[in-house]
Structure formats: C-alpha cells, structure tokens
Amino acid sequence: MASPGCSAEQLAPFFGPNTTNATAAADYICRQFSAVSDKFVDTSYAVDSTYLLFSAYLVFAMQLGFAMLCAGSVRAKNTMNIMLTNVLDAAAGGIFYYLFGFAFAFGAPSNGFIGRHFFGLKEIPSSLYDYSFFLYQWAFAIAAAGITSGSIAERTQFVAYLIYSSFLTGFVYPIVSHWFWSSDGWASASNTGNLLFGSGVIDFAGSGVVHMVGGIAGLYGALIEGPRIGRFDHAGRAVALRGHSASLVVLGTFLLWFGWYGFNPGSFFKILSPYSSGNYYGQWSAVGRTAVTTTLAGCTAALTTLFVKRLLSGHWNVTDVCNGLLSGFAAITAGCSVVEPWAAVICGFVAALVLIGCNKLADMVKYDDPLEAAQLHGGCGAWGVIFTALFAREKYVNEVYPGKPGRPYGLFMGGGWGLLAAHIIQILVIIGWVSMTMGPLFYVLHKLKLLRISPDDELAGMDLTRHGGFAYAYEDDSRLHGSPNGRIEVGTINTPS
Amino acid sequence: MASPGCSAEQLAPFFGPNTTNATAAADYICRQFSAVSDKFVDTSYAVDSTYLLFSAYLVFAMQLGFAMLCAGSVRAKNTMNIMLTNVLDAAAGGIFYYLFGFAFAFGAPSNGFIGRHFFGLKEIPSSLYDYSFFLYQWAFAIAAAGITSGSIAERTQFVAYLIYSSFLTGFVYPIVSHWFWSSDGWASASNTGNLLFGSGVIDFAGSGVVHMVGGIAGLYGALIEGPRIGRFDHAGRAVALRGHSASLVVLGTFLLWFGWYGFNPGSFFKILSPYSSGNYYGQWSAVGRTAVTTTLAGCTAALTTLFVKRLLSGHWNVTDVCNGLLSGFAAITAGCSVVEPWAAVICGFVAALVLIGCNKLADMVKYDDPLEAAQLHGGCGAWGVIFTALFAREKYVNEVYPGKPGRPYGLFMGGGWGLLAAHIIQILVIIGWVSMTMGPLFYVLHKLKLLRISPDDELAGMDLTRHGGFAYAYEDDSRLHGSPNGRIEVGTINTPS
Amino acid sequence: MADPLSCTAADLLPLLGGGPNATAAAAFICSRFDAVSAKLSDATYAIDNTYLLFSAYLVFAMQLGFAMLCAGSVRAKNTMNIMLTNVLDAAAGGLSYYLFGYAFAFGGPSNGFIGKHFFGLKEFPSPSADYSFFLYQWAFAIAAAGITSGSIAERTQFVAYLIYSSFLTGFVYPIVSHWFWSGDGWAGAAKANGSLLFGSGVIDFAGSGVVHMVGGIAGLWGAFIEGPRIGRFDRSGRSVALRGHSASLVVLGTFLLWFGWYGFNPGSFLTILKSYGTRGAYYGQWSAVGRTAVTTTLAGSTAALTTLFGKRFLVGHWNVIDVCNGLLGGFAAITSGCAVVEPWAAIVCGFVAAWVLIGFNKLAVTLKYDDPLEAAQLHGGCGAWGVLFTGLFAKKAYVNEAYPGRPDRPYGLFMGGGGKLLAAQLIEILVIIGWVTATMLPLFWVLHKLKLLRISNEDEMAGMDMTRHGGMAYLYHDEDEHSNLPQFKMNKIEPKGTPPSEHYSQTQPDRV
C-alpha cells in the first residue's frame, strides 16, 4: 500500500532555491503523506479482518447446518449419534487443525506438497497470515469432515468416527488444500513459480478441495461398511429409510445456504482491494457477484430438482429439493468468483441432473449413503470443477488471480484447453489421494472390527446402546403409567411408591 | 485520530518569504490534509460501528441459542413455559435496559458504584457512546437473565419469572457491569484513576460479570425452590429427568457457539485501532486471536468431557458434550483477549473438569438445576476469572488495556500477585452482591407463595395449566379418536360429524 | 467522491508562486492527494459493500425464520408442504428476480411506474448499483412472498403456489418497490428529479408498506377466496383454534426473524460510511444505523410485552405463540419509520401495533376469515399502522439526514411537520391496497375458477404431505419390523391419558 508514496528527495527540488527551506518543506509534507499511508494500511487490515472474521463465523454456521441436516435425515434412533459426530467434528477438528493441520496446509515457505511451519500457531500472526485466516480455514476443514460423517451415518462405531475424523481434518484435507490453495502448492493457481499447464487449478472455494475430498472419503467408508440393514430388500430393490424430521432437514439446508455466503464470497479473504483505484468496480463488487452466482446456482438446482423429481416420482418432495439446492451450491463453489451469473444458472441446472444421475447409479450398485453425501459433494463437486474449466471468464480470472496475464481460462469462453487439463488433473489427483489414504484407513478399521456396529445395535439404534438414550421424549412417562411418583427413565430403574 | 496533523503555522515558514504566498500555500495544503483526516475519522466510525453492530447481532443470536437449549433440556410438558421466559428476557430486557439499566451501567460521569446518566438513552449518541454500544450491552444483559432462567426451569411461577428477570436485567447486572467495565467502575481495569491493586479486574467479556452473575442468581433461585418432583427418589438417589429433545439442545449449543464469536471478540468494541500504525499487527489481529482462543477452549472442553464422561458413565453422551463445550466458553470469556492460544487449551481442559466436579457436588447436596446453569456458568465462570489471573500475558494486557505500563499480569507468566488478588476480590464481590440482592428477592417471592408452582401443576406440566396447551401436536387428533372429521383442541369443544 | 479533497494544480500553483519548479511542485502534491482520494473511495466502497452484503445475509436468514415459523404454525400433516413453499420462494424468487424482477424495480433511468434496465443483470455492475444491492433487494422480494404463503397455508394446491409466488416476486412486488424506493419512482421520498408527492414523498424506509402490506394483502385475497380450513369454524360458527404442531419451531422462527430484522431495517441505509457533518464527528450514518437497530428492538419488545399482558387479560393464560406474533407485529410496524423516529416513539409504535394485531384478529374471527399464520392481520394491519405512524412521528432532523438534499420537507404531524407527510403515507396505503387488489385478486380468482387453488376435501383431511409430498414430515418411531402402514409413522403425544400403545412400548428399552 505504498501508493500515496511521497519522497522528500523528489519534492524538494520542485520548491527550488527561492523557498527558504525546501528540504524541510518537502519533508514536512511527505511525513504527512506517510502518516496518511499508514492510516490506509490500518484501515485495510481492519476492514479485511472484519470481513474475513464474519465470513468465518458464517462458515462455522454451516456446521450447525450439517448437524441439523444429518439429524433430520437419519432415523430417530440414531439422532444422538450423528449429532455427537457433528459436534466433535468441530471440536476435534479445532484441536487438530490448531496443532498441525494448519501447518500442513499453509506453513510457508515450504515445498509444493506439504507445509511445515506454524505448528500450534507458532509465529502467527505474521505479515502473511493472521489469526482470522486460521479461523476461516479451520471452519473449512471441519466442513470436509462433516460431509463424510453423512455417508457413513447410522451404522458406524463411534470410535471409528473419532479416528477417521481426526485423520481427515488433521492430515488428508490439509495436504489437499496445500496443493491447490497455498501459494507454494504444486497445482495452485496463485503459485508464484510455474503454473500447472500454465494455468494452475482454479478451485476458488473448494468444490474439489472440500466437497470432493469429503464426498470421496464418505464413498469409501460407505462402500466398505455396506448398506444399512433394510436399505435393500430381499429382491434387491431399494427401500427408502426416511429420516425422522423434515423440519430439521429444511432448517439445516437453510443454515447451509446462509453459511455458504461465508464459504464462497469469503474465500476472497480481502474486500478492500481495488482493481483500479478510485473506481466503483473492485473486489467488493466481485465479492457481491460471487454471492449472486452462488445464489443463482442453488436456486436453479432446486427448481430443476423439483420438476424433474415430480416427473420421475410423482410428488413434490421437499427433502429432494433441499438436496438439489445443496448440489447446486457444491458445484458452483469452484467457479463462483470467475463465472458470469448466467453461467451459474447452467451450473445449477446440470448439478441437479448430476445428483439425480448419481443417485440412480447408487441405487443400481446398491450403494447406501443416508445423506447422499458422496453423490452430492463428490459428484456435483467434480462437475463444479469441470464447469469452472468450461465457463471461467478471462476478465474475472485475471482479476481474481492477478499478475499472470495471458493465462488460460474457460474453454467455452475461448480460453483454450489449459485450464480444463489442469482441472481434470485435479479431479484425478484428489480421487487418487483420498483413495490412497482414506480407503486403507477404513479397510483397516473394518478388519479390526472397529468400523461397523453389530446388527443388534443397528436394529435397536445407536442412541439406546451407545449414547445413553433416545433423543426425544415427547411423552411424560409418569402420566402414561398412571403413577404420579413413578418415573421410568431410559437406562434407570425406579420403584414407584 | 489527529495524526495526519498538518498545521499551516508550521509549514508556512518552510516556504519562506520568497514564495509568493507562503501562508496561503501552506494553508491550502493543510486544508487538504485536514479533509483527509476527517475522512479517516468517518472511516473508523463506520468500520467500528459495522463491527460492533454485527457483533451485537451475533450476541443476540445467543438468546435464540438459550431458548433452544432450554427448550430441549426440559420435558415436553414445560416447553412453552421456558421458551416464553426466553422471549421475554429479550423483550422485557430491552425495555428495562433502555429505561435505566444502561444508565446504571455506563452513565458517565459517575461514581465508582452506579452510573447516573443516559436514562432512556438521553444524550445518546455522544462522543463517548453510540447506539451500537447500547445494543451490544443490551444483548449482554439479556444473556445474564437467560442463564438464570435455566436454573429454575420447570417449577417456577411465570410471575416470579417476570419479577426476577426485570430486577436482574434492570438493576443487579448493570451495577456489576458498572463496577468492572465502566471506566468509572471502582474495580475496572480501564479506570482512569487508581486501579484496584494497581491492576483492576480483567474480565474482558464477562466470565464474572455475565456468567457468574447469571449462575449465582440461578443458584439461589433453585436452592430456595428445591428440586423438581421426582428428581431425587426416596432413597435420595438422583434420577435424571431427561430433556425432551436432544436435537434442540444441539441446535441451541451451536447457536451459542456461533453467538460467542460476537460475545468475546466483539468485546473489543473497535477493530480499526492500530497498536503501531502501518503494521500488520493491530487490534484486528487481537480480535482474531480472541476468536481462536474462544474456539480452542470450547473444543478442548468438549473433548475432555467426552472422554471423562465415557469413563465415568460408559456411554458417549451428546448433551454432556454440549454442556462441556459451553463450560469451556464460559471459562475463556474472561481472559479470551489476553491469553495465548495454548493457554486456552488448558482453560478448556480444566473447565470441563470443574463442570463435572460441580455436577457431582450438586447431586450430593441434592441441588437440582435442569440446565446445570449454576454449575456451568457460575462454576466455570469463576474458574475463568482465576484462569485469567494466572495466564494473562504481559504484552496482550498492555495492548488491550493501554496507558498503564508496568501493570500486573498473569501469575504463571511472571506478572505477580496483583491481578490474582483483584480477581479473587471480583469473585467474592460478585457472590456477595448477587447473594445480597437476588437471595432476598427469591426468598420474599417464596414467602409470598409466588415462586414455586403447585405440585399438581408441576406434574401436569405448566404448558397445560398456564400456557394454554401443549407445545407439540404431531398427531392429528382426528386419528386418535377414530373419527376422520372430529377434531378436539385444547380448550374447545367440537362436534364430530 | 465530491468532497473537500479536490486539490488542483491550478489552484495551488499561484500560491506557490515564483519558484522555478512551482508547476511541478503543485502537480506533484496534487497528484499525491488524488491518490489519497482514490484510496478513500476504495475504502468507502469496500466498507459499504461489506455492510450491505452482511445485511443481505441477515435478511436472507429471515427466510429460514419464515420457514420455521410457518412449519411450526401448521399441523404436522402439512409441514412438508409449507416448508417446500418456503424453499421455493427463495429459489424461484432468485431466478425471477434475476431475470426481470430487479429490472422492473430498479432499472433506471426509467419512468415513474416501471423500471426497464438490467434484465438478467445485464450492464451490471454500474456506478449506481452493485451486485450486493441486487442481493439485498432479492432477499426483500422473497420475504414478501414468504408472508403470503402463511395466509393460504394448509389448503392451497402446490401449483397455485408456484404461480402466485412467481407473479408476486417477479411483477407485483417489484412495481411497488419501484414506485416508493427507486430514484425514479413517482412517490418515493428519495426521488432524484422533479417534485415530490405533496412536496414530501412517501417515507417507507424499510418497507412496512412496500414489503409487509404487499405480502399481507396478497395473502388476504388468497385466504379470502379460498375460504377457511375445514374445521376452523364449527357448525354454530364459533371459531376453533387449529393449533400448530410445534411451538419450538415457532419460537425458533420468531427469533430468526428478529435476528434477520437487524439486516432488514438498519441495512436499508445501504451504506454506513457517510458523514452527516453536524453535531460533531462522532455522529454520522453509522450512528443512525445503530439508532435504527435500537428503535427496531424497542418496538418489537414493547409489542411483545403488550401482547403478553393484553392476552393474559383477555384469554387468561400466558401464551408464547401470541407473544411471538405480537413481537413480529411490532417489527412489521416499525419497519417503515425505523430510521426517522426517536427510540421513545418506537415504544409507542410497538404498543399500538400489538393492539392493532389483537383487534384485527378479533375482526378476522368475526368475519370468519382464516389465516393460519395471522399474516394478513400482522403484516397487512400492523404494516399499515407503521406507515401511518411514520407520518405522525418522523423527526425533522432524521428525515433530512436519511433523505438529504431537500431542506424544509414535511415531517411527522405530531412533531410539528405538518400533514403533508401523513397525506403521502395515506396515499401509499391506498395505492398499495389498490394495486395488490387489482393484480392478485384476479389471479387468485382465476386460479379458483380453474380449480387450481384449493385442494380437495379428502386431501385436506389427510394432509397434503401424505397425498402430495410423498410422506409425513416426522417419523419418530422406527418401523423396521412393522408394515409400511402410514398411520404408524408418528408418535402419539397428546396428553389425553391414552394407554400406551403397542407402538409406544416399542420404544422402551427391553430391560425396563
């Protein structure tokens, strides 16, 4: 922020010999300017930190959204279990990401594969990263773990959950985010050296880095565990095991929508960043555009799902519409900042179809995912990565990733194949890396009999067997049993007087 | 914000007599700088107000969190009652805090014990306080009342609730906040005169001022009322009266977590405040650090509770984890801005143990608190106050409470005993003051038979007897009574066809 | 940024005078100031956009509030239906507002009646409007449709819902907002050119009329044409309360609406970095924004307390649902004047709003009008009161700050500002009633005649979730070993002393 740069050496000669004390005058004036300049530095830090912090809070609200969405989507007998996993995602994720996750992801300077500074937030804040950046990235990391928990819901041992969640948040996800987001990452679009295919991967807010990672991890977990009891009947037909509360699903979906306004527009990190100083058009406008593309993609996907599902299944289904909405968001996440609003409409339309297709496929291969997380975040996340490579607009790409003019952009916008190639590499690499790490982990847990609960537990519901009781008690027991002092609690025995 | 201070008298002589019109030139240039300076003043007000207002909105969201947490933690038959008290906390609190609560708390200039200006927001805004500050403090005041309502839930007359809530929000809490937070307060760390023990009390966001006040008020209420019917059986063993919805508990907990990002980091009031101008490190960074310490304390407490409870009770319990999480937040609230992130981990760890210990103690003395509010907010709040006195770091203390170099800081950080002494005084004074005011109030209500509801009401549930009906009606009545057109509503009679 | 920072070399040069390089010195100094000025402009844009975007997010959270409020206020058998309508409000509203709604509302330059630019956000952003403004206005538009959906809940065909919602969000509401909010609108108080209506224009700051009355009156016509729900009035014509299925969701929704209202009202300033240049440096738009948040809070709080005691007096119990509605009535009323009244006036506003709501509810029962969420009474009735209230209590200084550039404009009648503002506000009420009636009444009537509006009696008895939406919203009990009989899908909870059914006992752990 050196722009009101005033140098006394430059100014003094202008005053010339007639001025009594040219040097002093120039010096005096320039000192004023330098104070002004400092003020600007302060202002930008304050504005950008405010922006980033509140965005991080919004992203954190997504964890609440996941918790409610998951709770509503499982059967009542497993509600406590799934909510506990969501609370612990955030809590365990907080500790692990603080201790080493953040260091692996953003510990600069480093090589292209893994970061190695800032363990336990040592040397933070620096001129590079502030605490607010850590908080923001933590909120992202726990989102990835939250996605996976949906796939393996209703049949996974709690211990397995703790293990995979720590591993995902503390190691698998940070590495991926290092590759694509850190300025040292080998495939990052903001790499200061050579870019992958002269382009790097434009995964702005993480269709690949967050959603695909979470989705594919869930895919392996759910595949290795197999479907829930009763999910496919004897003839092999799919039987819907409906969640217990559509209200919670809608609540969760809206909260995710709310939080996505932190997830996508917040990924700029800064808002006080002009593209040409003194103009109405700057990063603040790009932030607004990102919020608009996000909204439109989700809206289109919701409407598409509504009508397609009406045609396919004959009724207007709100939980399907909610999932459709989320598929649009997961897809636009990669390209939200570099595409036009009209392209976001296309993105959402296709995302809804991708989700419906993936769900059909899952039924065919007898894959059971209580929250459709692998289909939604994995499938639509991959579509989002491709979509970005097709529709990224030159002007926006250069504004968001400045300093490398002439870089490739969207294929359909005339930007050549470089970006698409990089994005296909991204998809393959993410699939490979998550398969290599999470696949074996789930397999080992499976072999150690730590992964799946017993059939008895599954039929009874984990809440009763592992979590101390049922989530709901709408009926007062004493009245039912006709004894004013008798009170029967789950897990306790009491003698009526 | 006078720093780009340019004075024509200073500048003019530099131009000297040879310049045609030295005074005019200097004046012209300085007028420009003063315009710039004015703009900066505007900018800081705008940025700080934005920051404070959105923080206030987040703190307000905690009231929603309390409402959901309380609703889920009581039995279904008392849900309407507890939610009504939460709505009225906010509403009645709004009026009383507007009329006199704010004046008692921050009405400067005043003596050290009670404020006496700004009744009904007269003379607001002033250069000292703006409307946004009032809104922020109101959101704090209603949080204190919300804590107390949890302790006395399920057995308190609604009228008693209205009385104590107004008294707490309008008088007891404002006085305490005046002592510790107002710049006139006798124990405030930002007092402009002599500080208590040369240090003053560093209760940054109110572990003592908010949480202990609410918790101790609840303690007296619950003690005087006695436990709920059936809470302890004939043999004196504790019987868990489980809440009716774990989903609401988790929802409430996450909302409180979300809101705590307004509570703790927001307590800086300003974000555009450099510690040394032009540097990346300023109040914005301290704000971010505060958010990080808050997160880590909560996360650690949640994990600690999870494992300790697993050892003690044998199952993984989500409501316990939620309470553990909140205990970490309540504890870190006092020191969030002046401790290192690693210290926050310690804070959370101990807080979880404090909560478990207090709960054991409560069972032993047959104290019944449906939301563990006295244990959680009172006990862990007190631990938080102590913790701050042990771990406050010199650098951070001097940044957050500037202008008094050499002041004491955390005992374990080498800062001497001054701070710890002040903090012990704070705990004693809060206990004394709340006991002196709320104890007698509850006792008088008890004697006037206005405090506790009748046993009949308690067994039937207050919703039916006082609030016009049950909170839930999941089943359509017609089906219950076997007649598709018949419909029986509480309080109405209908003729089936 | 037309501000005192207008350094020109031509001005400075003569002052520096005779120096050999005076021109260069003047140019140098002024170019530095230009850079500073540009930076300040950047900072202003960044701060104002941050403010507006986060306000828009808060307003969006109101949609979640509506969804939860509506869900809790209907019977369990229609929960899926009402929530789907709320999700689609936001989704369909997003597309139609993007394609043409925004253009109708704010597509300037235009005539006073309808906008005609920015279809599909073409030519966006412009110096006058940025994406954040679009997002903010979209969040407002879907709020209007959300209000209406409450009035016609539990008995409306889903197709009818889709049709009216698109029409309302895409056409009816944008036109109204063009009239009163756009710089070209014929009745706006912020009209850029030409004379104001009665020299005053309508001060409907955040939309008691534009949003709440529009939504409420649209709902009124829908509910009126459809008639009450089956069982709402018994044979002797007495009113029977059809209680919603979950008070928790109602309270959740109400608090979320309260939370979102902090974006709705204070956010309507659109900018926060704006000095008023009076009363000292600390006083500027940031302070007015804070005051608006305070007036909003106080109006709602007062209305809630008034309802609490009023209802206790009238009905005999402390009812949380009524208090929630009272609270919202206070918010709907203060929305119009929130920026231009004193905090004490907000208390008056909330007090009256609570009685307005109680009165309209009495009237609705008398007329056998059935509105499951009291939306027409609350948003229509209290909204109209709010518009009038502004005409009575608007304070001169605040009016001139919020709508600058026209000194000596009229303000609140009770504050000594004459009757012109009140006249303009009355015109607004009449025009909104007329316009919404002229558009929505025929629409609902045609749908009614085409048998697209109301569901069949059988559907209504069974609940729309079963017949149209693929199943009930709740399934608290496991049915693995049971057949898929739909009647076993829900828990029994009414405290009627029914013996534990086989179904209930299944939930008890075996060891008990």
PDB file of N, CA and C in Angstrom, chain C residues 283-310:
ATOM      1  N   TYR C 283     -20.976  11.720  14.977  1.00  0.00           N
ATOM      2  CA  TYR C 283     -22.332  11.480  14.531  1.00  0.00           C
ATOM      3  C   TYR C 283     -22.380  11.400  13.013  1.00  0.00           C
ATOM      4  N   GLY C 284     -22.776  10.264  12.504  1.00  0.00           N
ATOM      5  CA  GLY C 284     -22.902  10.086  11.068  1.00  0.00           C
ATOM      6  C   GLY C 284     -23.864   8.960  10.801  1.00  0.00           C
ATOM      7  N   GLN C 285     -23.814   8.436   9.602  1.00  0.00           N
ATOM      8  CA  GLN C 285     -24.772   7.394   9.249  1.00  0.00           C
ATOM      9  C   GLN C 285     -24.606   6.167  10.146  1.00  0.00           C
ATOM     10  N   TRP C 286     -23.337   5.914  10.578  1.00  0.00           N
ATOM     11  CA  TRP C 286     -23.107   4.766  11.460  1.00  0.00           C
ATOM     12  C   TRP C 286     -23.948   4.865  12.722  1.00  0.00           C
ATOM     13  N   SER C 287     -24.121   6.099  13.177  1.00  0.00           N
ATOM     14  CA  SER C 287     -24.918   6.295  14.378  1.00  0.00           C
ATOM     15  C   SER C 287     -26.401   6.113  14.065  1.00  0.00           C
ATOM     16  N   ALA C 288     -26.820   6.610  12.913  1.00  0.00           N
ATOM     17  CA  ALA C 288     -28.219   6.432  12.516  1.00  0.00           C
ATOM     18  C   ALA C 288     -28.531   4.956  12.335  1.00  0.00           C
ATOM     19  N   VAL C 289     -27.572   4.206  11.830  1.00  0.00           N
ATOM     20  CA  VAL C 289     -27.765   2.764  11.679  1.00  0.00           C
ATOM     21  C   VAL C 289     -27.989   2.131  13.048  1.00  0.00           C
ATOM     22  N   GLY C 290     -27.159   2.514  14.001  1.00  0.00           N
ATOM     23  CA  GLY C 290     -27.331   1.988  15.350  1.00  0.00           C
ATOM     24  C   GLY C 290     -28.677   2.376  15.931  1.00  0.00           C
ATOM     25  N   ARG C 291     -29.087   3.622  15.706  1.00  0.00           N
ATOM     26  CA  ARG C 291     -30.371   4.062  16.233  1.00  0.00           C
ATOM     27  C   ARG C 291     -31.501   3.247  15.632  1.00  0.00           C
ATOM     28  N   THR C 292     -31.372   2.944  14.343  1.00  0.00           N
ATOM     29  CA  THR C 292     -32.403   2.148  13.686  1.00  0.00           C
ATOM     30  C   THR C 292     -32.508   0.763  14.314  1.00  0.00           C
ATOM     31  N   ALA C 293     -31.360   0.181  14.639  1.00  0.00           N
ATOM     32  CA  ALA C 293     -31.395  -1.118  15.304  1.00  0.00           C
ATOM     33  C   ALA C 293     -32.070  -1.004  16.665  1.00  0.00           C
ATOM     34  N   VAL C 294     -31.824   0.115  17.352  1.00  0.00           N
ATOM     35  CA  VAL C 294     -32.424   0.298  18.671  1.00  0.00           C
ATOM     36  C   VAL C 294     -33.934   0.502  18.556  1.00  0.00           C
ATOM     37  N   THR C 295     -34.380   1.337  17.629  1.00  0.00           N
ATOM     38  CA  THR C 295     -35.828   1.543  17.501  1.00  0.00           C
ATOM     39  C   THR C 295     -36.511   0.226  17.142  1.00  0.00           C
ATOM     40  N   THR C 296     -35.874  -0.551  16.268  1.00  0.00           N
ATOM     41  CA  THR C 296     -36.450  -1.838  15.898  1.00  0.00           C
ATOM     42  C   THR C 296     -36.615  -2.724  17.125  1.00  0.00           C
ATOM     43  N   THR C 297     -35.542  -2.813  17.922  1.00  0.00           N
ATOM     44  CA  THR C 297     -35.588  -3.643  19.117  1.00  0.00           C
ATOM     45  C   THR C 297     -36.686  -3.201  20.065  1.00  0.00           C
ATOM     46  N   LEU C 298     -36.756  -1.892  20.294  1.00  0.00           N
ATOM     47  CA  LEU C 298     -37.715  -1.399  21.280  1.00  0.00           C
ATOM     48  C   LEU C 298     -39.152  -1.602  20.817  1.00  0.00           C
ATOM     49  N   ALA C 299     -39.412  -1.392  19.536  1.00  0.00           N
ATOM     50  CA  ALA C 299     -40.780  -1.580  19.044  1.00  0.00           C
ATOM     51  C   ALA C 299     -41.211  -3.024  19.221  1.00  0.00           C
ATOM     52  N   GLY C 300     -40.344  -3.949  18.843  1.00  0.00           N
ATOM     53  CA  GLY C 300     -40.693  -5.359  18.993  1.00  0.00           C
ATOM     54  C   GLY C 300     -40.865  -5.741  20.446  1.00  0.00           C
ATOM     55  N   SER C 301     -39.938  -5.284  21.296  1.00  0.00           N
ATOM     56  CA  SER C 301     -40.011  -5.640  22.709  1.00  0.00           C
ATOM     57  C   SER C 301     -41.306  -5.137  23.330  1.00  0.00           C
ATOM     58  N   THR C 302     -41.644  -3.874  23.027  1.00  0.00           N
ATOM     59  CA  THR C 302     -42.870  -3.320  23.592  1.00  0.00           C
ATOM     60  C   THR C 302     -44.088  -4.094  23.110  1.00  0.00           C
ATOM     61  N   ALA C 303     -44.115  -4.397  21.838  1.00  0.00           N
ATOM     62  CA  ALA C 303     -45.269  -5.118  21.307  1.00  0.00           C
ATOM     63  C   ALA C 303     -45.389  -6.485  21.969  1.00  0.00           C
ATOM     64  N   ALA C 304     -44.256  -7.139  22.214  1.00  0.00           N
ATOM     65  CA  ALA C 304     -44.303  -8.455  22.839  1.00  0.00           C
ATOM     66  C   ALA C 304     -44.872  -8.350  24.252  1.00  0.00           C
ATOM     67  N   LEU C 305     -44.392  -7.379  25.016  1.00  0.00           N
ATOM     68  CA  LEU C 305     -44.882  -7.233  26.389  1.00  0.00           C
ATOM     69  C   LEU C 305     -46.357  -6.849  26.403  1.00  0.00           C
ATOM     70  N   THR C 306     -46.725  -5.946  25.510  1.00  0.00           N
ATOM     71  CA  THR C 306     -48.133  -5.539  25.447  1.00  0.00           C
ATOM     72  C   THR C 306     -49.020  -6.740  25.136  1.00  0.00           C
ATOM     73  N   THR C 307     -48.593  -7.541  24.173  1.00  0.00           N
ATOM     74  CA  THR C 307     -49.382  -8.714  23.826  1.00  0.00           C
ATOM     75  C   THR C 307     -49.463  -9.667  24.998  1.00  0.00           C
ATOM     76  N   LEU C 308     -48.337  -9.844  25.683  1.00  0.00           N
ATOM     77  CA  LEU C 308     -48.320 -10.771  26.813  1.00  0.00           C
ATOM     78  C   LEU C 308     -49.401 -10.411  27.822  1.00  0.00           C
ATOM     79  N   PHE C 309     -49.391  -9.144  28.242  1.00  0.00           N
ATOM     80  CA  PHE C 309     -50.339  -8.749  29.267  1.00  0.00           C
ATOM     81  C   PHE C 309     -51.743  -8.604  28.692  1.00  0.00           C
ATOM     82  N   GLY C 310     -51.836  -8.094  27.492  1.00  0.00           N
ATOM     83  CA  GLY C 310     -53.156  -7.964  26.869  1.00  0.00           C
ATOM     84  C   GLY C 310     -53.827  -9.318  26.731  1.00  0.00           C
TER      85      GLY C 310
END
